[in-house]
Short mmCIF file of C-alpha atoms and ligand atoms in Angstrom, two decimals:
data_model
loop_
_atom_site.label_atom_id
_atom_site.label_comp_id
_atom_site.label_asym_id
_atom_site.label_seq_id
_atom_site.Cartn_x
_atom_site.Cartn_y
_atom_site.Cartn_z
CA UNK A 1 1.76 22.16 48.26
CA UNK A 2 1.76 23.35 44.68
CA UNK A 3 -0.28 26.40 44.04
CA UNK A 4 -2.96 25.76 41.37
CA UNK A 5 -3.49 28.54 38.81
CA UNK A 6 -6.87 28.63 36.92
CA UNK A 7 -6.61 27.36 33.38
CA UNK A 8 -8.23 29.61 30.80
CA UNK A 9 -8.81 28.71 27.21
CA UNK A 10 -7.56 31.27 24.68
CA UNK A 11 -9.61 30.31 21.56
CA UNK A 12 -7.72 32.88 19.47
CA UNK A 13 -4.35 31.06 19.97
CA UNK A 14 -2.64 30.09 16.75
CA UNK A 15 -2.82 26.40 15.89
CA UNK A 16 0.30 24.73 17.12
CA UNK A 17 2.93 23.60 14.55
CA UNK A 18 2.29 20.05 13.51
CA UNK A 19 3.94 17.36 15.63
CA UNK A 20 6.29 15.04 13.61
CA UNK A 21 5.70 17.35 10.63
CA UNK A 22 7.13 16.47 7.17
CA UNK A 23 6.93 18.67 4.13
CA UNK A 24 5.01 17.58 0.97
CA UNK A 25 7.34 17.57 -2.09
CA UNK A 26 5.06 16.18 -4.83
CA UNK A 27 1.31 15.51 -5.44
CA UNK A 28 -0.23 13.53 -8.27
CA UNK A 29 -3.95 12.97 -8.85
CA UNK A 30 -5.16 9.89 -10.84
CA UNK A 31 -8.90 9.89 -10.58
CA UNK A 32 -11.52 11.71 -8.54
CA UNK A 33 -10.92 9.03 -5.84
CA UNK A 34 -7.19 8.42 -6.00
CA UNK A 35 -3.93 10.43 -5.51
CA UNK A 36 -0.33 9.95 -4.46
CA UNK A 37 2.05 12.22 -2.65
CA UNK A 38 5.68 12.40 -1.60
CA UNK A 39 7.12 14.05 1.49
CA UNK A 40 10.37 14.52 3.29
CA UNK A 41 11.66 11.60 5.42
CA UNK A 42 12.99 12.07 8.93
CA UNK A 43 16.68 11.02 9.04
CA UNK A 44 15.81 8.75 11.99
CA UNK A 45 13.02 6.82 10.35
CA UNK A 46 13.92 3.22 9.45
CA UNK A 47 11.35 0.79 8.02
CA UNK A 48 11.12 -2.40 5.99
CA UNK A 49 9.69 -2.21 2.55
CA UNK A 50 5.92 -3.20 2.82
CA UNK A 51 5.27 -1.66 6.29
CA UNK A 52 2.75 0.95 7.27
CA UNK A 53 2.76 4.07 9.47
CA UNK A 54 0.32 6.47 10.96
CA UNK A 55 0.00 9.76 9.02
CA UNK A 56 -2.42 12.63 9.06
CA UNK A 57 -3.26 16.30 9.62
CA UNK A 58 -4.48 18.36 12.51
CA UNK A 59 -8.22 17.98 12.99
CA UNK A 60 -10.70 20.79 13.24
CA UNK A 61 -10.68 22.85 16.47
CA UNK A 62 -13.00 21.51 19.07
CA UNK A 63 -16.18 23.67 18.97
CA UNK A 64 -16.02 24.49 22.72
CA UNK A 65 -12.40 24.25 23.81
CA UNK A 66 -10.81 25.28 20.51
CA UNK A 67 -8.32 22.48 21.04
CA UNK A 68 -7.01 20.69 18.01
CA UNK A 69 -5.89 17.03 17.96
CA UNK A 70 -3.98 15.15 15.26
CA UNK A 71 -6.26 13.15 12.93
CA UNK A 72 -4.22 10.05 12.08
CA UNK A 73 -4.85 7.02 9.80
CA UNK A 74 -2.76 3.96 8.95
CA UNK A 75 -1.02 4.22 5.58
CA UNK A 76 1.22 1.73 3.73
CA UNK A 77 4.52 3.24 2.81
CA UNK A 78 4.58 3.09 -0.96
CA UNK A 79 8.25 4.04 -1.34
CA UNK A 80 10.97 1.48 -0.74
CA UNK A 81 13.14 1.41 2.43
CA UNK A 82 16.16 2.99 0.61
CA UNK A 83 14.28 6.05 -0.79
CA UNK A 84 15.29 9.50 0.62
CA UNK A 85 11.68 10.58 0.60
CA UNK A 86 8.40 8.92 1.67
CA UNK A 87 5.55 8.12 -0.79
CA UNK A 88 1.97 7.41 -0.11
CA UNK A 89 -0.91 6.31 -2.38
CA UNK A 90 -4.30 7.44 -1.13
CA UNK A 91 -8.08 7.09 -1.55
CA UNK A 92 -10.22 10.24 -1.41
CA UNK A 93 -13.34 9.43 0.61
CA UNK A 94 -15.69 12.38 0.05
CA UNK A 95 -16.84 12.57 3.66
CA UNK A 96 -13.83 10.85 5.18
CA UNK A 97 -12.49 12.67 8.27
CA UNK A 98 -8.87 12.64 7.01
CA UNK A 99 -9.00 12.19 3.20
CA UNK A 100 -11.63 14.90 2.65
CA UNK A 101 -8.82 17.28 3.71
CA UNK A 102 -5.70 15.33 2.79
CA UNK A 103 -6.76 15.23 -0.89
CA UNK A 104 -6.23 18.99 -1.03
CA UNK A 105 -2.58 19.01 0.13
CA UNK A 106 -0.05 20.84 -2.04
CA UNK A 107 3.69 21.02 -2.39
CA UNK A 108 5.17 22.88 0.70
CA UNK A 109 2.26 21.84 3.01
CA UNK A 110 2.94 19.76 6.19
CA UNK A 111 1.67 16.34 7.08
CA UNK A 112 2.09 14.45 10.33
CA UNK A 113 4.17 11.24 10.04
CA UNK A 114 4.41 9.20 13.18
CA UNK A 115 7.72 7.36 13.55
CA UNK A 116 6.64 3.81 14.27
CA UNK A 117 6.43 1.64 11.17
CA UNK A 118 4.86 -1.86 11.51
CA UNK A 119 3.23 -4.51 9.33
CA UNK A 120 3.18 -8.05 8.09
CA UNK A 121 3.76 -7.55 4.39
CA UNK A 122 7.58 -7.93 4.77
CA UNK A 123 10.04 -10.39 3.36
CA UNK A 124 10.99 -11.51 6.86
CA UNK A 125 7.54 -13.08 7.37
CA UNK A 126 7.94 -15.49 4.36
CA UNK A 127 9.98 -18.62 4.05
CA UNK A 128 12.30 -18.86 1.01
CA UNK A 129 10.57 -19.69 -2.25
CA UNK A 130 10.95 -19.42 -6.01
CA UNK A 131 7.88 -17.30 -7.07
CA UNK A 132 6.47 -14.31 -5.12
CA UNK A 133 2.85 -13.27 -5.67
CA UNK A 134 1.41 -9.84 -4.69
CA UNK A 135 -2.40 -9.68 -4.68
CA UNK A 136 -3.98 -6.26 -4.40
CA UNK A 137 -7.34 -4.52 -4.79
CA UNK A 138 -7.56 -0.71 -5.02
CA UNK A 139 -5.14 1.18 -2.83
CA UNK A 140 -3.96 -2.29 -1.58
CA UNK A 141 -1.32 -1.77 -4.29
CA UNK A 142 0.55 0.66 -1.98
CA UNK A 143 2.78 -1.79 -0.05
CA UNK A 144 3.63 -3.56 -3.33
CA UNK A 145 4.75 -0.21 -4.84
CA UNK A 146 7.35 -0.37 -2.05
CA UNK A 147 8.21 -4.04 -2.40
CA UNK A 148 8.42 -3.84 -6.24
CA UNK A 149 11.20 -1.22 -5.79
CA UNK A 150 13.03 -3.27 -3.12
CA UNK A 151 16.14 -5.13 -4.37
CA UNK A 152 15.53 -8.03 -1.98
CA UNK A 153 12.28 -8.90 -3.92
CA UNK A 154 14.41 -9.86 -6.99
CA UNK A 155 17.37 -11.21 -5.06
CA UNK A 156 15.13 -13.76 -3.24
CA UNK A 157 12.79 -14.77 -6.05
CA UNK A 158 13.12 -15.96 -9.68
CA UNK A 159 9.67 -14.65 -10.57
CA UNK A 160 7.43 -11.89 -9.19
CA UNK A 161 3.74 -11.80 -10.09
CA UNK A 162 1.58 -8.78 -9.26
CA UNK A 163 -2.16 -8.92 -9.63
CA UNK A 164 -4.28 -5.79 -9.21
CA UNK A 165 -8.04 -5.79 -9.30
CA UNK A 166 -9.87 -2.45 -9.57
CA UNK A 167 -13.44 -1.39 -10.53
CA UNK A 168 -12.29 1.06 -13.26
CA UNK A 169 -9.35 1.42 -15.74
CA UNK A 170 -8.15 4.75 -14.31
CA UNK A 171 -7.67 3.06 -10.94
CA UNK A 172 -4.84 0.98 -12.47
CA UNK A 173 -2.74 4.01 -13.59
CA UNK A 174 -0.60 4.43 -10.51
CA UNK A 175 0.46 0.84 -10.52
CA UNK A 176 0.89 0.54 -14.30
CA UNK A 177 3.12 3.64 -14.40
CA UNK A 178 5.18 2.49 -11.50
CA UNK A 179 5.78 -0.99 -13.04
CA UNK A 180 6.61 0.53 -16.46
CA UNK A 181 9.06 2.94 -14.72
CA UNK A 182 10.89 0.02 -13.17
CA UNK A 183 12.52 -0.68 -16.57
CA UNK A 184 14.56 2.56 -16.08
CA UNK A 185 15.17 2.14 -12.31
CA UNK A 186 18.92 2.88 -11.96
CA UNK A 187 19.39 1.14 -8.60
CA UNK A 188 17.61 -2.07 -9.47
CA UNK A 189 19.32 -2.28 -12.91
CA UNK A 190 22.69 -1.82 -11.16
CA UNK A 191 22.15 -4.09 -8.15
CA UNK A 192 20.09 -6.85 -9.70
CA UNK A 193 21.26 -6.55 -13.31
CA UNK A 194 19.99 -5.15 -16.61
CA UNK A 195 16.65 -6.69 -17.47
CA UNK A 196 15.76 -7.58 -13.87
CA UNK A 197 12.22 -6.37 -14.69
CA UNK A 198 11.67 -9.42 -16.93
CA UNK A 199 11.10 -11.29 -13.61
CA UNK A 200 7.95 -9.32 -13.17
CA UNK A 201 4.53 -10.53 -14.48
CA UNK A 202 1.86 -7.81 -14.15
CA UNK A 203 -1.79 -8.99 -14.18
CA UNK A 204 -4.23 -6.02 -13.95
CA UNK A 205 -7.99 -6.55 -14.08
CA UNK A 206 -11.13 -4.45 -13.88
CA UNK A 207 -14.57 -5.45 -12.71
CA UNK A 208 -16.91 -2.61 -13.64
CA UNK A 209 -15.37 -0.98 -16.77
CA UNK A 210 -14.33 -2.59 -20.03
CA UNK A 211 -10.61 -3.41 -20.20
CA UNK A 212 -8.42 -6.05 -21.91
CA UNK A 213 -8.80 -8.41 -18.87
CA UNK A 214 -11.95 -8.29 -16.86
CA UNK A 215 -12.93 -10.03 -13.58
CA UNK A 216 -12.01 -10.53 -10.01
CA UNK A 217 -8.63 -12.24 -9.63
CA UNK A 218 -10.18 -14.83 -7.25
CA UNK A 219 -12.63 -15.86 -9.93
CA UNK A 220 -9.96 -15.88 -12.55
CA UNK A 221 -7.84 -18.17 -10.38
CA UNK A 222 -10.70 -20.49 -9.57
CA UNK A 223 -11.54 -20.91 -13.25
CA UNK A 224 -7.84 -21.47 -14.06
CA UNK A 225 -7.79 -18.58 -16.47
CA UNK A 226 -5.25 -16.47 -14.58
CA UNK A 227 -2.83 -19.45 -14.32
CA UNK A 228 -3.21 -20.12 -18.05
CA UNK A 229 -2.67 -16.38 -18.91
CA UNK A 230 0.40 -16.15 -16.70
CA UNK A 231 1.80 -19.56 -17.81
CA UNK A 232 2.34 -20.75 -14.23
CA UNK A 233 0.76 -23.63 -12.23
CA UNK A 234 -1.59 -22.95 -9.30
CA UNK A 235 0.14 -21.88 -6.03
CA UNK A 236 2.07 -24.61 -4.29
CA UNK A 237 3.70 -24.42 -0.89
CA UNK A 238 7.02 -25.70 -2.11
CA UNK A 239 7.55 -22.93 -4.66
CA UNK A 240 5.12 -20.09 -4.14
CA UNK A 241 4.97 -17.30 -1.56
CA UNK A 242 2.27 -14.62 -1.48
CA UNK A 243 1.34 -11.30 0.04
CA UNK A 244 -2.38 -10.06 0.08
CA UNK A 245 -3.61 -6.50 0.52
CA UNK A 246 -7.12 -5.65 -0.27
CA UNK A 247 -10.65 -5.18 1.18
CA UNK A 248 -11.74 -7.58 3.89
CA UNK A 249 -13.91 -9.92 1.63
CA UNK A 250 -10.99 -10.17 -0.85
CA UNK A 251 -8.49 -10.95 1.89
CA UNK A 252 -10.79 -13.70 3.45
CA UNK A 253 -11.56 -15.25 -0.01
CA UNK A 254 -7.91 -15.52 -0.97
CA UNK A 255 -6.90 -16.79 2.49
CA UNK A 256 -9.47 -19.63 2.10
CA UNK A 257 -8.13 -20.38 -1.38
CA UNK A 258 -4.50 -20.48 -0.12
CA UNK A 259 -5.43 -22.86 2.70
CA UNK A 260 -6.95 -25.13 0.09
CA UNK A 261 -3.68 -25.00 -1.86
CA UNK A 262 -1.90 -26.06 1.35
CA UNK A 263 -0.21 -22.73 2.11
CA UNK A 264 0.15 -21.49 5.72
CA UNK A 265 -0.08 -17.97 6.95
CA UNK A 266 3.12 -16.40 8.19
CA UNK A 267 4.01 -13.56 10.58
CA UNK A 268 7.16 -11.68 11.60
CA UNK A 269 7.59 -14.09 14.48
CA UNK A 270 6.81 -17.23 12.46
CA UNK A 271 7.62 -17.02 8.71
CA UNK A 272 5.48 -19.23 6.51
CA UNK A 273 3.98 -19.25 2.95
CA UNK A 274 1.68 -16.14 2.78
CA UNK A 275 0.94 -12.93 4.60
CA UNK A 276 -2.19 -10.75 4.71
CA UNK A 277 -2.94 -7.07 5.52
CA UNK A 278 -6.13 -5.05 5.33
CA UNK A 279 -6.07 -2.22 2.76
CA UNK A 280 -8.61 -0.32 4.95
CA UNK A 281 -10.96 -0.96 7.87
CA UNK A 282 -14.55 -1.59 7.05
C1 LIG B 301 -3.00 -1.30 7.73
C2 LIG B 301 -3.71 -0.32 6.87
C3 LIG B 301 -3.03 0.36 5.92
C4 LIG B 301 -3.70 1.31 5.05
N1 LIG B 301 -3.02 1.91 4.05
C5 LIG B 301 -3.70 2.74 3.28
C6 LIG B 301 -3.07 3.30 2.05
O1 LIG B 301 -1.88 2.98 1.77
N2 LIG B 301 -3.77 4.12 1.31
C7 LIG B 301 -5.09 4.49 1.64
O2 LIG B 301 -5.66 5.29 0.89
N3 LIG B 301 -5.71 4.00 2.69
C8 LIG B 301 -4.99 3.24 3.48
N4 LIG B 301 -5.59 2.64 4.67
C9 LIG B 301 -7.01 3.21 5.01
C10 LIG B 301 -6.74 4.51 5.84
O3 LIG B 301 -6.23 4.17 7.10
C11 LIG B 301 -8.04 5.40 5.99
O4 LIG B 301 -9.09 4.66 6.24
C12 LIG B 301 -8.22 6.23 4.72
O5 LIG B 301 -7.18 7.16 4.53
C13 LIG B 301 -9.64 7.02 4.81
O6 LIG B 301 -9.51 7.89 5.91
P1 LIG B 301 -10.72 8.83 6.22
O7 LIG B 301 -10.45 9.46 7.62
O8 LIG B 301 -10.84 9.82 5.15
O9 LIG B 301 -11.94 7.88 6.26
P2 LIG B 301 -12.26 6.69 7.16
O10 LIG B 301 -13.29 7.05 8.25
O11 LIG B 301 -10.99 6.08 7.69
O12 LIG B 301 -12.92 5.61 6.23
C14 LIG B 301 -14.26 5.82 5.72
C15 LIG B 301 -14.65 4.67 4.83
O13 LIG B 301 -14.02 4.78 3.62
C16 LIG B 301 -13.66 3.53 3.03
N5 LIG B 301 -12.16 3.45 2.86
C17 LIG B 301 -11.19 3.88 3.67
N6 LIG B 301 -10.02 3.70 3.11
C18 LIG B 301 -10.17 3.18 1.94
C19 LIG B 301 -9.30 2.70 0.92
N7 LIG B 301 -7.98 2.83 1.09
N8 LIG B 301 -9.85 2.25 -0.23
C20 LIG B 301 -11.17 2.06 -0.41
N9 LIG B 301 -12.05 2.50 0.54
C21 LIG B 301 -11.59 3.03 1.70
C22 LIG B 301 -14.10 2.48 4.02
O14 LIG B 301 -15.33 1.99 3.67
C23 LIG B 301 -14.20 3.19 5.35
O15 LIG B 301 -15.17 2.74 6.24
C24 LIG B 301 -5.05 1.67 5.41
C25 LIG B 301 -5.71 1.10 6.51
C26 LIG B 301 -5.05 0.12 7.24
C27 LIG B 301 -5.82 -0.57 8.34
N1 LIG B 302 -14.25 2.63 -7.05
C1 LIG B 302 -15.27 3.39 -7.26
O1 LIG B 302 -15.48 3.88 -8.30
C2 LIG B 302 -16.14 3.81 -6.10
C3 LIG B 302 -17.06 4.83 -6.36
C4 LIG B 302 -17.90 5.27 -5.30
C5 LIG B 302 -17.82 4.71 -4.03
N2 LIG B 302 -16.92 3.69 -3.83
C6 LIG B 302 -16.84 3.17 -2.43
O2 LIG B 302 -15.61 3.12 -1.97
C7 LIG B 302 -15.27 1.86 -1.28
C8 LIG B 302 -14.10 1.23 -1.74
O3 LIG B 302 -14.10 1.04 -3.16
P1 LIG B 302 -12.89 0.46 -4.08
O4 LIG B 302 -13.31 0.32 -5.42
O5 LIG B 302 -11.65 1.18 -3.71
O6 LIG B 302 -12.66 -0.95 -3.31
P2 LIG B 302 -13.54 -2.28 -3.34
O7 LIG B 302 -15.00 -2.08 -3.25
O8 LIG B 302 -12.91 -3.01 -2.23
O9 LIG B 302 -13.23 -2.92 -4.79
C9 LIG B 302 -11.92 -2.96 -5.38
C10 LIG B 302 -11.90 -4.19 -6.29
O10 LIG B 302 -11.86 -5.34 -5.57
C11 LIG B 302 -12.83 -6.26 -6.05
N3 LIG B 302 -13.29 -7.09 -5.02
C12 LIG B 302 -14.15 -6.75 -4.03
N4 LIG B 302 -14.38 -7.91 -3.27
C13 LIG B 302 -13.65 -8.93 -3.82
C14 LIG B 302 -13.51 -10.26 -3.41
N5 LIG B 302 -14.09 -10.80 -2.39
N6 LIG B 302 -12.70 -10.99 -4.23
C15 LIG B 302 -12.10 -10.44 -5.29
N7 LIG B 302 -12.23 -9.17 -5.68
C16 LIG B 302 -13.02 -8.44 -4.92
C17 LIG B 302 -13.91 -5.36 -6.67
O11 LIG B 302 -14.66 -6.02 -7.58
P3 LIG B 302 -16.30 -5.78 -7.76
O12 LIG B 302 -16.46 -4.59 -8.56
O13 LIG B 302 -16.67 -7.08 -8.43
O14 LIG B 302 -16.82 -5.63 -6.41
C18 LIG B 302 -13.11 -4.25 -7.23
O15 LIG B 302 -12.68 -4.51 -8.52
C19 LIG B 302 -16.49 1.07 -1.31
O16 LIG B 302 -17.15 1.16 -0.03
C20 LIG B 302 -17.33 1.73 -2.47
O17 LIG B 302 -18.71 1.60 -2.21
C21 LIG B 302 -16.10 3.28 -4.83
#
């Protein structure tokens, strides 16, 4: 028989080192609701551009036991699969359990990064096509920040269209800077060829602040304005492939539109014409 020793709680014990800890290497703030950060990447972590992982911080000590547990949330990996570091693009929810703390991280701090990437916004879930569409609202841009820096995106498609719908102009900055920066991307210029970025058509819109192009992308597609602006026909299952990442209502509205266009939803196990992922849980 094993002798049982009484367990006592030492509330003064130091908080344990973070499990799966990675070190923050860069933090950028865009608005009072949006920021991005980069951190070290574990040598063993492999992922496909477009996937998401669980990341987080230690939660507050339990008021009675003093125990602390990791506070984790799903995050799309915004960096491409070849990058030596990891990048994330994040919301700041004022009273959000994780992001009310995460928004204060600084270079040198540690974050928890769980090593199991998953997700449907991957090239493997789509059948071959000519034109690839990315549809994002808000932080739903994150997986496309990864895929826009992934060489396969340009190897597999003649044209890449990225639409980003946000409430305000400042919420477009992360995506706009990233797309502008692609022109100088050494790897893509070398692997795909100088001028590869001419394959990209960027279509940003705002809904609540004045900007050169206003409106929800769904409405702009229904009216035909988006297709006229972009100089392309409406989506067609023979040529077009699409990935969607936004709020629930946006995802559902686009899904219904795609089904009307005759496109079928794909998955890792059954590639088809389009794939969907939630940008956050409502
Ligand atoms: C598959 C998946 C991938 C995700 N990827 C990202 C990502 O790359 N970047 C990111 O910031 N978040 C992402 N999220 C959301 C993320 O998991 C957390 O919800 C977010 O970090 C807020 O955490 P929280 O604990 O502060 O608040 P929570 O309690 O998780 O959320 C509180 C409320 O804030 C709102 N909210 C949460 N996240 C967002 C958001 N991203 N945009 C707008 N409103 C939001 C919702 O109304 C939610 O009910 C993703 C979620 C899923 C399911
Ligand atoms: N962004 C802010 O400034 C702000 C400020 C305070 C609080 N919040 C809260 O934070 C949460 C998330 O805000 P968010 O702005 O990141 O995300 P969001 O509310 O999901 O909106 C992001 C963009 O998607 C558009 N959109 C929403 N539903 C759509 C649909 N069915 N089809 C097409 N486009 C659609 C919105 O247009 P519409 O503008 O037309 O809805 C907006 O431009 C919300 O709960 C919100 O109340 C946001």
